[in-house]
Short mmCIF file of C-alpha atoms in Angstrom, two decimals:
data_model
loop_
_atom_site.label_atom_id
_atom_site.label_comp_id
_atom_site.label_asym_id
_atom_site.label_seq_id
_atom_site.Cartn_x
_atom_site.Cartn_y
_atom_site.Cartn_z
CA UNK A 224 204.86 139.46 -107.05
CA UNK A 225 205.89 136.13 -108.42
CA UNK A 226 203.82 133.24 -107.24
CA UNK A 227 205.80 130.08 -106.68
CA UNK A 228 203.69 127.21 -105.31
CA UNK A 229 206.84 125.31 -104.36
CA UNK A 230 208.31 128.05 -102.21
CA UNK A 231 206.21 127.04 -99.20
CA UNK A 232 208.11 123.76 -98.95
CA UNK A 233 211.52 125.40 -98.62
CA UNK A 234 213.60 124.40 -95.66
CA UNK A 235 215.04 127.52 -94.06
CA UNK A 236 217.75 126.94 -91.47
CA UNK A 237 217.16 129.17 -88.47
CA UNK A 238 220.43 128.38 -86.69
CA UNK A 239 223.08 125.70 -86.82
CA UNK A 240 223.24 123.12 -84.05
CA UNK A 241 226.26 121.06 -84.98
CA UNK A 242 227.77 118.74 -87.51
CA UNK A 243 227.53 114.98 -88.03
CA UNK A 244 230.12 113.79 -90.50
CA UNK A 245 229.71 115.87 -93.62
CA UNK A 246 226.22 117.01 -92.70
CA UNK A 247 225.47 120.23 -90.96
CA UNK A 248 222.62 119.88 -88.49
CA UNK A 249 220.53 123.02 -88.44
CA UNK A 250 217.43 123.97 -86.54
CA UNK A 251 215.10 124.68 -89.48
CA UNK A 252 211.59 125.96 -89.94
CA UNK A 253 210.61 122.31 -90.23
CA UNK A 254 212.16 121.64 -86.80
CA UNK A 255 210.25 124.60 -85.42
CA UNK A 256 206.93 123.20 -86.61
CA UNK A 257 207.79 119.70 -85.38
CA UNK A 258 208.42 121.02 -81.90
CA UNK A 259 205.38 123.27 -82.16
CA UNK A 260 203.25 120.20 -82.93
CA UNK A 261 204.73 118.34 -79.97
CA UNK A 262 204.05 121.36 -77.76
CA UNK A 263 200.44 121.64 -78.97
CA UNK A 264 199.84 117.91 -78.40
CA UNK A 265 201.39 118.08 -74.92
CA UNK A 266 199.33 121.13 -74.08
CA UNK A 267 196.17 119.44 -75.31
CA UNK A 268 196.78 116.07 -73.65
CA UNK A 269 198.27 117.29 -70.35
CA UNK A 270 196.86 120.82 -70.03
CA UNK A 271 193.45 119.65 -71.23
CA UNK A 272 193.38 116.87 -68.66
CA UNK A 273 194.66 119.06 -65.82
CA UNK A 274 191.14 119.51 -64.47
CA UNK A 275 190.53 115.75 -64.28
CA UNK A 276 186.86 116.55 -64.31
CA UNK A 277 184.21 113.88 -64.12
CA UNK A 278 182.19 115.83 -66.67
CA UNK A 279 184.78 116.97 -69.21
CA UNK A 280 185.08 120.48 -70.59
CA UNK A 281 185.90 121.25 -74.21
CA UNK A 282 189.66 120.72 -74.11
CA UNK A 283 189.35 117.62 -71.94
CA UNK A 284 186.71 116.28 -74.33
CA UNK A 285 189.09 116.68 -77.27
CA UNK A 286 191.85 114.90 -75.35
CA UNK A 287 189.54 112.06 -74.30
CA UNK A 288 188.01 111.71 -77.76
CA UNK A 289 191.50 111.45 -79.32
CA UNK A 290 192.39 108.80 -76.76
CA UNK A 291 189.21 106.80 -77.34
CA UNK A 292 189.42 107.21 -81.10
CA UNK A 293 192.95 105.81 -81.36
CA UNK A 294 192.26 103.13 -78.75
CA UNK A 295 189.17 101.87 -80.59
CA UNK A 296 191.03 101.95 -83.91
CA UNK A 297 193.73 99.71 -82.44
CA UNK A 298 191.26 97.36 -80.76
CA UNK A 299 189.22 96.91 -83.94
CA UNK A 300 192.20 96.24 -86.22
CA UNK A 301 194.96 94.69 -84.09
CA UNK A 302 192.92 93.35 -81.18
CA UNK A 303 193.54 94.03 -77.51
CA UNK A 304 197.13 92.80 -77.83
CA UNK A 305 197.75 95.76 -80.10
CA UNK A 306 197.27 98.06 -77.10
CA UNK A 307 200.96 97.43 -76.36
CA UNK A 308 201.64 99.83 -79.20
CA UNK A 309 199.08 102.37 -78.09
CA UNK A 310 201.64 105.08 -77.18
CA UNK A 311 203.41 104.63 -80.52
CA UNK A 312 200.26 104.76 -82.63
CA UNK A 313 198.84 107.59 -80.58
CA UNK A 314 202.07 109.57 -81.02
CA UNK A 315 202.10 108.90 -84.77
CA UNK A 316 198.46 109.83 -85.22
CA UNK A 317 198.59 112.97 -83.12
CA UNK A 318 201.92 114.12 -84.58
CA UNK A 319 200.73 113.78 -88.17
CA UNK A 320 197.24 115.11 -87.47
CA UNK A 321 198.33 118.17 -85.49
CA UNK A 322 201.24 119.06 -87.79
CA UNK A 323 198.96 118.72 -90.82
CA UNK A 324 196.31 120.92 -89.19
CA UNK A 325 198.90 123.53 -88.26
CA UNK A 326 200.15 123.39 -91.85
CA UNK A 327 196.78 124.53 -93.21
CA UNK A 328 197.16 127.90 -91.48
CA UNK A 329 198.54 130.30 -94.13
CA UNK A 330 202.29 131.10 -93.97
CA UNK A 331 203.01 128.01 -91.90
CA UNK A 332 205.07 125.00 -92.84
CA UNK A 333 203.72 121.46 -93.25
CA UNK A 334 206.10 118.95 -91.68
CA UNK A 335 204.68 115.92 -93.51
CA UNK A 336 205.07 117.55 -96.94
CA UNK A 337 208.65 116.27 -96.92
CA UNK A 338 209.29 112.72 -98.02
CA UNK A 339 212.17 112.32 -95.57
CA UNK A 340 209.83 112.89 -92.61
CA UNK A 341 207.09 110.56 -93.81
CA UNK A 342 209.66 107.97 -94.87
CA UNK A 343 211.30 108.10 -91.43
CA UNK A 344 207.93 107.53 -89.77
CA UNK A 345 207.05 104.75 -92.23
CA UNK A 346 210.37 102.99 -91.61
CA UNK A 347 209.87 103.36 -87.89
CA UNK A 348 206.62 101.41 -88.32
CA UNK A 349 208.21 98.94 -90.75
CA UNK A 350 211.08 98.06 -88.43
CA UNK A 351 208.83 97.95 -85.40
CA UNK A 352 206.67 95.39 -87.22
CA UNK A 353 209.67 93.42 -88.45
CA UNK A 354 211.55 93.33 -85.14
CA UNK A 355 208.53 92.73 -82.94
CA UNK A 356 207.20 90.08 -85.34
CA UNK A 357 210.49 88.17 -85.34
CA UNK A 358 210.97 88.62 -81.59
CA UNK A 359 207.51 87.38 -80.72
CA UNK A 360 206.93 84.66 -83.31
CA UNK A 361 210.40 83.66 -84.44
CA UNK A 362 210.28 81.93 -87.80
CA UNK A 363 206.51 81.63 -87.60
CA UNK A 364 206.52 85.31 -88.51
CA UNK A 365 207.32 84.35 -92.11
CA UNK A 366 203.91 82.68 -92.30
CA UNK A 367 202.58 86.10 -93.31
CA UNK A 368 204.17 85.43 -96.70
CA UNK A 369 202.45 82.06 -97.05
CA UNK A 370 198.69 82.47 -97.11
CA UNK A 371 196.83 79.30 -96.15
CA UNK A 372 194.49 77.64 -98.61
CA UNK A 373 196.48 78.55 -101.71
CA UNK A 374 197.08 75.74 -104.22
CA UNK A 375 200.71 74.59 -104.20
CA UNK A 376 201.37 75.36 -107.88
CA UNK A 377 200.65 79.09 -107.53
CA UNK A 378 202.17 79.38 -104.05
CA UNK A 379 205.58 80.62 -105.30
CA UNK A 380 203.89 83.39 -107.23
CA UNK A 381 201.73 84.39 -104.26
CA UNK A 382 204.75 84.31 -101.96
CA UNK A 383 206.67 86.51 -104.34
CA UNK A 384 203.82 89.03 -104.42
CA UNK A 385 203.43 88.92 -100.65
CA UNK A 386 207.12 89.49 -100.02
CA UNK A 387 207.26 92.28 -102.55
CA UNK A 388 204.22 93.99 -101.08
CA UNK A 389 205.67 93.62 -97.58
CA UNK A 390 208.85 95.41 -98.53
CA UNK A 391 206.97 98.03 -100.53
CA UNK A 392 204.86 98.88 -97.49
CA UNK A 393 207.12 101.67 -96.20
CA UNK A 394 207.16 103.20 -99.68
CA UNK A 395 203.39 103.29 -100.10
CA UNK A 396 202.96 104.20 -96.43
CA UNK A 397 205.21 107.25 -96.70
CA UNK A 398 204.46 108.38 -100.26
CA UNK A 399 200.70 108.36 -99.60
CA UNK A 400 201.01 110.90 -96.80
CA UNK A 401 203.74 112.94 -98.46
CA UNK A 402 202.00 113.17 -101.85
CA UNK A 403 198.65 114.04 -100.33
CA UNK A 404 200.03 116.89 -98.29
CA UNK A 405 202.27 118.14 -101.09
CA UNK A 406 199.57 118.06 -103.77
CA UNK A 407 196.96 119.61 -101.51
CA UNK A 408 199.18 122.49 -100.54
CA UNK A 409 200.31 123.10 -104.11
CA UNK A 410 196.70 123.15 -105.34
CA UNK A 411 195.77 125.50 -102.54
CA UNK A 412 198.64 127.82 -103.35
CA UNK A 413 197.94 127.78 -107.10
CA UNK A 414 194.27 128.66 -106.69
CA UNK A 415 195.03 131.31 -104.09
CA UNK A 416 197.69 132.68 -106.45
CA UNK A 417 195.12 133.03 -109.23
CA UNK A 418 193.16 135.51 -107.12
CA UNK A 419 196.16 137.80 -106.74
CA UNK A 420 197.34 137.29 -110.32
CA UNK A 421 193.94 138.15 -111.80
CA UNK A 422 193.66 141.23 -109.61
CA UNK A 423 197.13 142.48 -110.50
CA UNK A 424 196.97 141.83 -114.23
CA UNK A 425 193.33 142.68 -115.08
CA UNK A 426 192.51 145.41 -112.53
CA UNK A 427 188.90 145.74 -111.37
CA UNK A 428 187.64 143.10 -113.79
CA UNK A 429 190.29 140.77 -112.44
CA UNK A 430 189.18 141.28 -108.83
CA UNK A 431 185.60 140.37 -109.86
CA UNK A 432 186.88 137.38 -111.79
CA UNK A 433 188.95 136.41 -108.79
CA UNK A 434 185.83 135.47 -106.86
CA UNK A 435 185.74 132.07 -108.53
CA UNK A 436 189.27 130.94 -107.57
CA UNK A 437 188.71 132.46 -104.12
CA UNK A 438 185.62 130.29 -103.64
CA UNK A 439 187.64 127.31 -104.84
CA UNK A 440 190.39 128.17 -102.37
CA UNK A 441 187.86 128.18 -99.55
CA UNK A 442 186.46 124.85 -100.71
CA UNK A 443 189.97 123.41 -101.07
CA UNK A 444 190.87 124.57 -97.58
CA UNK A 445 187.86 122.68 -96.23
CA UNK A 446 188.95 119.63 -98.23
CA UNK A 447 192.50 119.99 -96.91
CA UNK A 448 191.14 120.04 -93.35
CA UNK A 449 189.50 116.71 -94.08
CA UNK A 450 192.62 115.37 -95.79
CA UNK A 451 194.85 116.50 -92.91
CA UNK A 452 192.83 114.40 -90.47
CA UNK A 453 192.13 111.57 -92.89
CA UNK A 454 195.78 111.02 -93.83
CA UNK A 455 196.73 110.89 -90.16
CA UNK A 456 193.96 108.34 -89.63
CA UNK A 457 195.03 106.32 -92.69
CA UNK A 458 198.63 106.34 -91.48
CA UNK A 459 197.53 105.18 -88.03
CA UNK A 460 195.16 102.47 -89.23
CA UNK A 461 197.74 101.09 -91.69
CA UNK A 462 200.21 100.99 -88.80
CA UNK A 463 197.64 98.99 -86.83
CA UNK A 464 197.09 96.59 -89.74
CA UNK A 465 200.84 96.07 -90.19
CA UNK A 466 201.26 95.53 -86.44
CA UNK A 467 198.43 93.02 -86.55
CA UNK A 468 200.61 90.95 -88.91
CA UNK A 469 203.39 91.01 -86.34
CA UNK A 470 201.04 90.05 -83.50
CA UNK A 471 199.03 87.42 -85.36
CA UNK A 472 201.07 86.09 -88.30
CA UNK A 473 199.36 83.71 -90.68
CA UNK A 474 196.20 84.99 -92.35
CA UNK B 290 226.03 121.66 -101.48
CA UNK B 291 226.98 120.31 -98.08
CA UNK B 292 229.93 122.65 -97.99
CA UNK B 293 227.89 125.76 -98.57
CA UNK B 294 225.45 124.43 -95.98
CA UNK B 295 228.35 124.07 -93.59
CA UNK B 296 229.20 127.78 -93.61
CA UNK B 297 227.65 129.92 -90.85
CA UNK B 298 223.94 130.73 -90.74
CA UNK B 299 224.11 133.71 -93.06
CA UNK B 300 225.70 131.69 -95.83
CA UNK B 301 223.28 128.81 -95.32
CA UNK B 302 220.30 131.08 -95.67
CA UNK B 303 221.65 132.58 -98.86
CA UNK B 304 222.31 129.13 -100.23
CA UNK B 305 218.75 127.93 -99.59
CA UNK B 306 217.23 131.02 -101.09
CA UNK B 307 219.29 130.67 -104.20
CA UNK B 308 218.68 126.98 -104.37
CA UNK B 309 215.01 126.52 -103.55
CA UNK B 310 213.53 129.93 -104.20
CA UNK B 311 213.32 130.19 -107.94
CA UNK B 312 213.43 127.26 -110.24
CA UNK B 313 216.04 125.45 -108.19
CA UNK B 314 215.66 121.97 -106.77
CA UNK B 315 212.39 120.64 -105.51
CA UNK B 316 212.61 121.22 -101.72
CA UNK B 317 211.28 117.81 -100.59
CA UNK B 318 214.03 116.11 -102.65
CA UNK B 319 216.79 118.45 -101.46
CA UNK B 320 218.98 115.84 -99.82
CA UNK B 321 221.16 118.38 -98.04
CA UNK B 322 218.26 119.16 -95.72
CA UNK B 323 217.56 115.53 -94.85
CA UNK B 324 220.01 115.23 -91.96
CA UNK B 325 218.69 118.32 -90.22
CA UNK B 326 215.10 117.18 -90.61
CA UNK B 327 215.88 113.67 -89.43
CA UNK B 328 217.65 114.88 -86.31
CA UNK B 329 214.81 117.25 -85.47
CA UNK B 330 212.24 114.56 -86.17
CA UNK B 331 214.00 112.03 -83.95
CA UNK B 332 214.27 114.50 -81.08
CA UNK B 333 210.71 115.75 -81.49
CA UNK B 334 209.19 112.30 -81.91
CA UNK B 335 211.08 110.73 -79.02
CA UNK B 336 210.07 113.67 -76.84
CA UNK B 337 206.48 113.25 -77.96
CA UNK B 338 206.59 109.49 -77.33
CA UNK B 339 207.94 109.98 -73.83
CA UNK B 340 205.41 112.69 -73.01
CA UNK B 341 202.55 110.64 -74.43
CA UNK B 342 203.49 107.31 -72.84
CA UNK B 343 204.64 108.65 -69.47
CA UNK B 344 202.28 111.51 -68.77
CA UNK B 345 199.47 112.05 -71.24
CA UNK B 346 197.97 108.60 -71.77
CA UNK B 347 198.13 107.38 -68.13
CA UNK B 348 196.46 110.60 -67.08
CA UNK B 349 193.64 110.28 -69.62
CA UNK B 350 193.27 106.61 -68.73
CA UNK B 351 193.01 107.34 -65.01
CA UNK B 352 190.39 110.01 -65.64
CA UNK B 353 188.36 107.73 -67.91
CA UNK B 354 188.68 104.87 -65.40
CA UNK B 355 187.63 107.15 -62.57
CA UNK B 356 184.58 108.20 -64.57
CA UNK B 357 183.77 104.59 -65.41
CA UNK B 358 184.05 103.64 -61.74
CA UNK B 359 181.92 106.60 -60.71
CA UNK B 360 179.24 105.65 -63.21
CA UNK B 361 179.30 102.02 -62.13
CA UNK B 362 179.24 103.01 -58.46
CA UNK B 363 176.34 105.35 -59.04
CA UNK B 364 174.45 102.69 -60.96
CA UNK B 365 175.08 100.15 -58.19
CA UNK B 366 173.95 102.66 -55.57
CA UNK B 367 170.85 103.43 -57.63
CA UNK B 368 170.13 99.70 -57.93
CA UNK B 369 170.59 99.31 -54.18
CA UNK B 370 168.21 102.15 -53.47
CA UNK B 371 165.72 100.72 -55.92
CA UNK B 372 165.94 97.32 -54.23
CA UNK B 373 165.51 98.97 -50.86
CA UNK B 374 162.48 100.90 -52.01
CA UNK B 375 161.05 97.73 -53.58
CA UNK B 376 161.54 95.88 -50.30
CA UNK B 377 159.98 98.77 -48.40
CA UNK B 378 157.03 98.75 -50.76
CA UNK B 379 156.63 95.01 -50.32
CA UNK B 380 156.85 95.33 -46.53
CA UNK B 381 154.31 98.13 -46.64
CA UNK B 382 151.97 96.01 -48.71
CA UNK B 383 152.23 92.95 -46.47
CA UNK B 384 151.82 95.20 -43.43
CA UNK B 385 148.78 96.77 -45.02
CA UNK B 386 147.29 93.36 -45.86
CA UNK B 387 147.87 92.00 -42.36
CA UNK B 388 146.46 95.19 -40.83
CA UNK B 389 143.42 94.83 -43.03
CA UNK B 390 142.84 91.20 -41.98
CA UNK B 391 143.45 92.19 -38.38
CA UNK B 392 140.96 95.00 -38.66
CA UNK B 393 138.48 92.61 -40.20
CA UNK B 394 139.05 90.10 -37.40
CA UNK B 395 138.63 92.78 -34.76
CA UNK B 396 135.45 93.97 -36.48
CA UNK B 397 134.04 90.48 -36.63
CA UNK B 398 134.92 89.79 -33.04
CA UNK B 399 133.41 93.03 -31.87
CA UNK B 400 130.30 92.40 -33.89
CA UNK B 401 129.93 88.92 -32.44
CA UNK B 402 130.54 90.16 -28.94
CA UNK B 403 128.01 92.92 -29.36
CA UNK B 404 125.54 90.49 -30.90
CA UNK B 405 126.01 88.08 -28.04
CA UNK B 406 125.58 90.85 -25.47
CA UNK B 407 122.48 92.11 -27.23
CA UNK B 408 121.11 88.59 -27.42
CA UNK B 409 121.74 88.02 -23.72
CA UNK B 410 120.11 91.31 -22.81
CA UNK B 411 117.18 90.51 -25.02
CA UNK B 412 116.81 87.13 -23.34
CA UNK B 413 116.89 88.53 -19.83
CA UNK B 414 114.43 91.21 -20.87
CA UNK B 415 112.20 88.58 -22.42
CA UNK B 416 112.47 86.42 -19.32
CA UNK B 417 111.66 89.35 -17.13
CA UNK B 418 108.79 90.28 -19.37
CA UNK B 419 107.58 86.70 -19.38
CA UNK B 420 107.78 86.54 -15.60
CA UNK B 421 105.92 89.83 -15.30
CA UNK B 422 103.39 88.60 -17.82
CA UNK B 423 102.93 85.42 -15.91
CA UNK B 424 102.52 87.30 -12.65
CA UNK B 425 100.05 89.66 -14.25
CA UNK B 426 98.14 86.77 -15.73
CA UNK B 427 98.03 85.09 -12.37
CA UNK B 428 96.79 88.26 -10.78
CA UNK B 429 94.17 88.66 -13.48
CA UNK B 430 93.08 85.09 -12.95
CA UNK B 431 92.85 85.50 -9.18
CA UNK B 432 91.08 88.81 -9.52
CA UNK B 433 88.72 87.25 -11.94
CA UNK B 434 88.17 84.34 -9.68
CA UNK B 435 87.44 86.70 -6.84
CA UNK B 436 85.21 88.73 -9.08
CA UNK B 437 83.45 85.61 -10.24
CA UNK B 438 82.84 84.41 -6.73
CA UNK B 439 81.45 87.80 -5.83
CA UNK B 440 79.27 87.67 -8.94
CA UNK B 441 77.88 84.39 -7.77
CA UNK B 442 76.99 85.76 -4.36
CA UNK B 443 75.45 88.85 -5.86
CA UNK B 444 73.58 86.76 -8.40
CA UNK B 445 72.26 84.46 -5.67
CA UNK B 446 71.18 87.42 -3.56
CA UNK B 447 69.59 89.07 -6.57
CA UNK B 448 67.87 85.86 -7.56
CA UNK B 449 66.54 85.39 -3.99
CA UNK B 450 65.32 88.95 -3.91
CA UNK B 451 63.64 88.67 -7.30
CA UNK B 452 61.99 85.40 -6.36
CA UNK B 453 60.75 86.91 -3.03
CA UNK B 454 59.36 89.91 -4.82
CA UNK B 455 57.63 87.81 -7.41
CA UNK B 456 56.35 85.10 -5.18
CA UNK B 457 56.49 86.65 -1.81
CA UNK B 458 58.16 83.63 -0.51
CA UNK B 459 61.78 83.60 0.49
CA UNK B 460 63.29 80.82 -1.55
CA UNK B 461 65.54 78.22 -0.21
CA UNK B 462 69.03 79.59 -0.38
CA UNK B 463 70.48 76.24 -1.38
CA UNK B 464 68.14 75.92 -4.34
CA UNK B 465 68.94 79.48 -5.46
CA UNK B 466 72.68 78.99 -5.31
CA UNK B 467 72.50 75.71 -7.25
CA UNK B 468 70.26 77.38 -9.84
CA UNK B 469 72.78 80.27 -10.12
CA UNK B 470 75.60 77.82 -10.51
CA UNK B 471 73.72 76.04 -13.26
CA UNK B 472 73.03 79.25 -15.13
CA UNK B 473 76.66 80.41 -14.71
CA UNK B 474 77.81 77.20 -16.19
CA UNK B 475 75.47 77.56 -19.11
#
């Protein structure tokens, strides 16, 4: 058995849907897990709230806690005006969080381990900020590039840095999530692979020696659980901070 | 790449296996898969957005609002009951205080009335007693007077008899009676 830590990221087309230009559009394993995540979120948020109980049960508690968590994150970073974007941020957070958590289950696929997915989400945020900022504030929106209280002689430099960092936002936003998920899953696979490799190559001694990488795999899985949630939270809170620029330009 | 991807499902699968399986390209940078992923992502994310914004969030919000209202209503009701019980307690206390003063007043009044009645009775009794005493005294005085006058007669007779026995001469009754009077006075 050859252990390839990259194999888990393969995109396997399940069936072809159609063709756009030169590109064939296939329903892939990635698509499957995207829709699975959407289904799980819908089940949680709609099925969990079906009881509409005054004293919530477990599933309803999870749904309400997710709601309150995202709502308070928005209120604390973008103010109450940011609640306009509540559905968007909630969708982003839940989509990333649930797909990451599903991805930790062995033999599953992690949607956000592909740069194209995270980049698409990051650009969605970037253009939302840009378009809403221009629509709401007009040219005042460009005040985000001109911090107040900066001496005039270093203003050009500061403006250059601000503009550069603004346009690099989608890159850092997407690469952070992508790299975290990719690296975590590779590390997990490598350590889990050691267990099997030691057992196959060294026999009984190898199985005893495999305890150490096994323990590490368990620890890494726990860490990945944290990272799966944390990266979703980081993605959501950065979205809030970027939207705050669009809502209140000028530092 | 796109061409081999374009062939039916069997060919596509073979292509991916050959490409990504062993030492081929790095799957996340395999640009031939980007279009498929993007289309799926757009469909999935739009579906999620619609579900979340139309159904999920309003539902959660209504439930949380209903709970908030229920809690506030219950708190208001509790406050109302507390106020009511406070008012009832206050009313009870004022009622108790007024009842106590009333009881005291009634007690005082009764005591005074009884005292007055007792006093009046005592007075009438005293008066009666005084009248009886006076009558008795009068009777005693009259009886004594009568007795005294009898004593005088007896004394005069006795004195006359004594004098007659001693002297053999019957004394003058006038002289005897005046002598008796004199001795009675002494």
